Short mmCIF file of C-alpha atoms in Angstrom, two decimals:
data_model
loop_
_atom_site.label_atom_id
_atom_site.label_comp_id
_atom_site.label_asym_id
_atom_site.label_seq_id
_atom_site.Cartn_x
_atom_site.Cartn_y
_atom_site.Cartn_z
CA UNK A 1 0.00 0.00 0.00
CA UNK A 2 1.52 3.23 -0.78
CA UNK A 3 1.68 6.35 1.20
CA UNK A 4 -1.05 8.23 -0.36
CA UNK A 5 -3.56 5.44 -0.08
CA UNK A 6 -2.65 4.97 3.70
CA UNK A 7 -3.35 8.62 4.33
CA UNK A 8 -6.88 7.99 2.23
CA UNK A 9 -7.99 5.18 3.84
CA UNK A 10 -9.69 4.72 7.02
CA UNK A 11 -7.23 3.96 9.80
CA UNK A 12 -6.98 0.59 11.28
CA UNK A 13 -7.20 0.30 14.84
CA UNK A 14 -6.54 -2.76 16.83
CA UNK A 15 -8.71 -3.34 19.97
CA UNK A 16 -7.08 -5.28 22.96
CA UNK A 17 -9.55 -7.26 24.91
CA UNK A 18 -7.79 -5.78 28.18
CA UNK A 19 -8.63 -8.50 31.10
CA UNK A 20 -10.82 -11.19 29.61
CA UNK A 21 -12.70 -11.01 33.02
CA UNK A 22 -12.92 -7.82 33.59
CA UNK A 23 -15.10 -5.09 31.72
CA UNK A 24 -12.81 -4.45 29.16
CA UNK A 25 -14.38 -6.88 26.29
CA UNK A 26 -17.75 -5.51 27.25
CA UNK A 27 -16.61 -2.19 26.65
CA UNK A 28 -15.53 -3.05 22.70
CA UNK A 29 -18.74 -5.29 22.35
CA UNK A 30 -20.69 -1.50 23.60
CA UNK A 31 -18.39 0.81 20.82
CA UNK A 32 -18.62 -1.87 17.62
CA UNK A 33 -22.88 -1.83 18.77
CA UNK A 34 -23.33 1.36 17.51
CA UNK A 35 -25.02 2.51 15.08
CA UNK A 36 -23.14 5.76 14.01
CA UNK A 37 -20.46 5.87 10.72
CA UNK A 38 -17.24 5.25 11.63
CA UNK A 39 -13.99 7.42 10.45
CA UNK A 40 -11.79 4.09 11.53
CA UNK A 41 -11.82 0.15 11.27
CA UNK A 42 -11.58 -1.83 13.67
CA UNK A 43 -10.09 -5.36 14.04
CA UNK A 44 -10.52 -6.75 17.38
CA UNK A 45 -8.45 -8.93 19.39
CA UNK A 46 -10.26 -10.65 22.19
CA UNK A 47 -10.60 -14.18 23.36
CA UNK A 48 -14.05 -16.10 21.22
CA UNK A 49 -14.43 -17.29 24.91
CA UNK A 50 -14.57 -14.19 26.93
CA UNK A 51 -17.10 -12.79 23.89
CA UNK A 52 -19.12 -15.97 23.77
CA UNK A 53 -19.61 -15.56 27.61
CA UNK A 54 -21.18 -11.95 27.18
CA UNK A 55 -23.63 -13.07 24.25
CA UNK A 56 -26.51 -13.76 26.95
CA UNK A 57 -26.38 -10.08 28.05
CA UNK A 58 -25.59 -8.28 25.11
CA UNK A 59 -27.55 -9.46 22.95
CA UNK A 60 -27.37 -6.02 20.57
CA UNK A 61 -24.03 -6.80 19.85
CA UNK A 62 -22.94 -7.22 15.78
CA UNK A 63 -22.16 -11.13 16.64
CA UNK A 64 -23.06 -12.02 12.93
CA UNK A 65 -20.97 -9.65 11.63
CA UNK A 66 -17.45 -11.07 13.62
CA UNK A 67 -15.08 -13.28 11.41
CA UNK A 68 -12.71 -14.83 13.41
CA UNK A 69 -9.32 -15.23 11.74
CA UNK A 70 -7.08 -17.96 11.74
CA UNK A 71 -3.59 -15.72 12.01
CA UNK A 72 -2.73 -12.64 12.85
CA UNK A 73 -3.66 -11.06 9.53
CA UNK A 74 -1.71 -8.40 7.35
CA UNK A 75 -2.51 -4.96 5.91
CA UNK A 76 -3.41 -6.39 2.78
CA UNK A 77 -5.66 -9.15 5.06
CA UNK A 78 -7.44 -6.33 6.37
CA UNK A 79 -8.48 -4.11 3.17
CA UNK A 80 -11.34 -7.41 3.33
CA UNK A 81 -13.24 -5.78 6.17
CA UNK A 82 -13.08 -1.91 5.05
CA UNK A 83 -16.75 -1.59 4.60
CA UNK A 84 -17.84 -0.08 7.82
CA UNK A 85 -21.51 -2.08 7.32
CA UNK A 86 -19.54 -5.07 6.69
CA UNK A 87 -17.84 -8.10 8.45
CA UNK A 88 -15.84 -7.23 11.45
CA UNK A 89 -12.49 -9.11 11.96
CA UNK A 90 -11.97 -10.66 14.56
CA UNK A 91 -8.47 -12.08 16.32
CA UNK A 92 -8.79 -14.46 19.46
CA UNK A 93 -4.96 -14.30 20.71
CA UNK A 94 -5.32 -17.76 23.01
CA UNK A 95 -7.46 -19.67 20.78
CA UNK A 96 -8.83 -22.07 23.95
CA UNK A 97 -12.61 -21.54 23.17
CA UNK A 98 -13.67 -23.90 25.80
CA UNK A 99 -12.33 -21.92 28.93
CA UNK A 100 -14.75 -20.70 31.73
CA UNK A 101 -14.82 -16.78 32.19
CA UNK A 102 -15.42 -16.10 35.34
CA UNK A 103 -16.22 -12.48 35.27
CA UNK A 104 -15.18 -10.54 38.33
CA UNK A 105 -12.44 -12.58 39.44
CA UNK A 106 -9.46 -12.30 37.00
CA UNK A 107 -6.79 -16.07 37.23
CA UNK A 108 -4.16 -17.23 35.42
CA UNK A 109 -5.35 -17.54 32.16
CA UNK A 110 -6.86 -13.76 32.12
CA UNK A 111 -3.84 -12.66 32.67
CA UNK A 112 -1.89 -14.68 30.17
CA UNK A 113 -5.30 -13.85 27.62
CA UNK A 114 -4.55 -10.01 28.76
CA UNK A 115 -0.89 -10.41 27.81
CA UNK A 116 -1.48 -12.33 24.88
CA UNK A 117 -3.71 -9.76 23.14
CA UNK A 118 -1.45 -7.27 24.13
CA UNK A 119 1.36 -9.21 22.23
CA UNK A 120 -0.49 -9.17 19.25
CA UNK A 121 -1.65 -5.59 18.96
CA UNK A 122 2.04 -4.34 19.64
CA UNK A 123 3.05 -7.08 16.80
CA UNK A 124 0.78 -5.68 14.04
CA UNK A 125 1.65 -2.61 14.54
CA UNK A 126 4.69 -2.80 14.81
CA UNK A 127 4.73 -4.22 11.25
CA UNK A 128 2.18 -1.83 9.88
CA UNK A 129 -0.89 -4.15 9.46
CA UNK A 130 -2.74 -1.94 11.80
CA UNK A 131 -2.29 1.87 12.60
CA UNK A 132 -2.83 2.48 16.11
CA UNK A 133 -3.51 0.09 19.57
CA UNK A 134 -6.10 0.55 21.70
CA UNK A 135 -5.99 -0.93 24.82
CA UNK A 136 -9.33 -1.88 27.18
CA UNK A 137 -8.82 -2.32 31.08
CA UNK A 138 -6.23 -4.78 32.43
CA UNK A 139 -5.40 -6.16 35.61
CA UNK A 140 -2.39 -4.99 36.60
CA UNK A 141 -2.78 -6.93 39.89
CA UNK A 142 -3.54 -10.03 38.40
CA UNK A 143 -0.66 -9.83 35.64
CA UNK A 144 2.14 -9.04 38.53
CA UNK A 145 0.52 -11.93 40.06
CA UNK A 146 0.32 -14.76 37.83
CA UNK A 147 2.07 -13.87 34.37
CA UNK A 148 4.87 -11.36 34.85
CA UNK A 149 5.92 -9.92 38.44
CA UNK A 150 7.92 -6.99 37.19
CA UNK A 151 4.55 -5.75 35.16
CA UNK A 152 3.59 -1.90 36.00
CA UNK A 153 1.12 -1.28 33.30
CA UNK A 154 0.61 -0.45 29.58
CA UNK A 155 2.63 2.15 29.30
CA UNK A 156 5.97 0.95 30.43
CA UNK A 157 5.38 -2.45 28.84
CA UNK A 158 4.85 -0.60 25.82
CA UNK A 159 8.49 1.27 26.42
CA UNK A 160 9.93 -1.77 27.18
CA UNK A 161 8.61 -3.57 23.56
CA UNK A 162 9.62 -0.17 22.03
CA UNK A 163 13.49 0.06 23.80
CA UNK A 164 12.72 3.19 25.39
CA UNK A 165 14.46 3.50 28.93
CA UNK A 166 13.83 6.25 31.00
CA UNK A 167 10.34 7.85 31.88
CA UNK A 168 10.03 11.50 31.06
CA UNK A 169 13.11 11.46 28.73
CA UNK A 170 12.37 8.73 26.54
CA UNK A 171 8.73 8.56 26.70
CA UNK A 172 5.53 9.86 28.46
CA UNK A 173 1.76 8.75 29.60
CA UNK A 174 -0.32 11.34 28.10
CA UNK A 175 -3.90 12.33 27.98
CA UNK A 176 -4.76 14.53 24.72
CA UNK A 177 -8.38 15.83 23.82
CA UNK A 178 -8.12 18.94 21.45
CA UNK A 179 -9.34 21.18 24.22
CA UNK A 180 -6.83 19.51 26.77
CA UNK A 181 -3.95 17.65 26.70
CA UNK A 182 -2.07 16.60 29.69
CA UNK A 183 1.31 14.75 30.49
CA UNK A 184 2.35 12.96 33.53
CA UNK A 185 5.61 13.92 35.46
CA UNK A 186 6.02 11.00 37.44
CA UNK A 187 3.90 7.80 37.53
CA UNK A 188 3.67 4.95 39.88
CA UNK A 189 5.72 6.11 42.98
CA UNK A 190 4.49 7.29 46.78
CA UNK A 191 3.28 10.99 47.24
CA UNK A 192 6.53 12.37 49.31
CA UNK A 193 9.09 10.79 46.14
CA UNK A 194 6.38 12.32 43.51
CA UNK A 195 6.43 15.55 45.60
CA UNK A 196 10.57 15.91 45.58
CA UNK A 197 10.90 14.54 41.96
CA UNK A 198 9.40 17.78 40.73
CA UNK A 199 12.25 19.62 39.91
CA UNK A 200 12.97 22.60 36.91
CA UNK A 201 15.03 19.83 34.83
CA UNK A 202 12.94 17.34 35.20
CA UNK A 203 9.70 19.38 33.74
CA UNK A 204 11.90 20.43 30.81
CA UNK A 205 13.14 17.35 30.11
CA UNK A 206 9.27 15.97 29.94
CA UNK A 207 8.34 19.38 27.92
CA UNK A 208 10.95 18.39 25.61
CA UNK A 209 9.74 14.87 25.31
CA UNK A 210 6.31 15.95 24.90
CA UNK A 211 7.03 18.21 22.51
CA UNK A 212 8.50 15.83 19.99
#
């Protein structure tokens, strides 16, 4: 695909399930049941099992219009499910379409199922098949807990997949809305260190990194 045609078309977001037991696959099951045009296309990446387990209760959901796939498709994969009236592609990262969901109470395999969709956003985008990630709710509890004791959250996991080192110089968690955008100085550290870390080369350090 060249250039001009990626600029043309309708970007391609990838939708992480978040914690199969929590609320995030409720949450994309909500935004792909509405009715309104749609200036992007979405390919979703969620478990068949934690989306099967919701059918009873969301009934309004597009469930004929999900295609699961059987890899983790490209670019050119994708250009298939461009019509925003038509199919909806659909990526289950585990493939184990048998496991319970307990919703509520987040094990072992939601984390790993968390994880795994994760993996596969960052993967296709990293390799251009999809043009942004959006991520629903994880379980940051349950992931330190069961799948990965060093995890902090999204953004630093992202860093990490991305070899960037060190928060505020190398990369930021933002918030942007066009009539507010906001960066965070510090993240993830008691009140008293937050409180003594705000210093005038540390805020143009982040200014700097915001501004690129």
């Amino acid at each position: 695909m060249s250039g001009l045609e990626s600029r043309v078309s309708p970007p391609i977001l990838a939708l992480t399930q978040g914690d199969p037991a929590g609320i995030g696959p409720e949450i994309l099951l909500k935004l792909l049941s509405g009715t309104s045009p749609r200036a992007w296309q979405p390919l979703l990446i969620a478990e068949r099992a934690a989306l099967e387990a919701l059918r009873p209760v969301l009934p309004e959901a597009p469930w004929e219009r999900f295609v699961f796939l059987d890899g983790k498709p490209s670019r050119e994969d994708l250009a298939a499910y461009a019509d925003p009236a038509g199919p909806i592609a659909v990526l289950d990262p585990v493939g184990d379409t048998n496991r319970p969901v307990a919703f509520g109470r987040s094990g072992p395999h939601d984390a790993a199922g968390a994880m795994a969709a994760l993996d596969a956003g960052i993967e296709l985008a990293r390799f251009d098949a999809v043009d942004a990630l959006v991520t629903a709710p994880i379980a940051k509890s349950s992931i330190s807990k069961f799948h990965r004791a060093d995890f902090v959250g999204h953004t630093d996991y992202l860093a990490e997949v991305c070899g960037l080192e060190r928060y505020g110089r190398d990369y930021l968690m933002a918030f942007l809305a066009p009539d507010l955008q906001v960066a965070l100085l510090t993240v993830h550290m008691p009140l008293r260190e937050a409180l003594d870390a705000v210093t005038p080369e540390a805020v143009l350090v982040a200014l700097q990194c915001l501004d690129r």
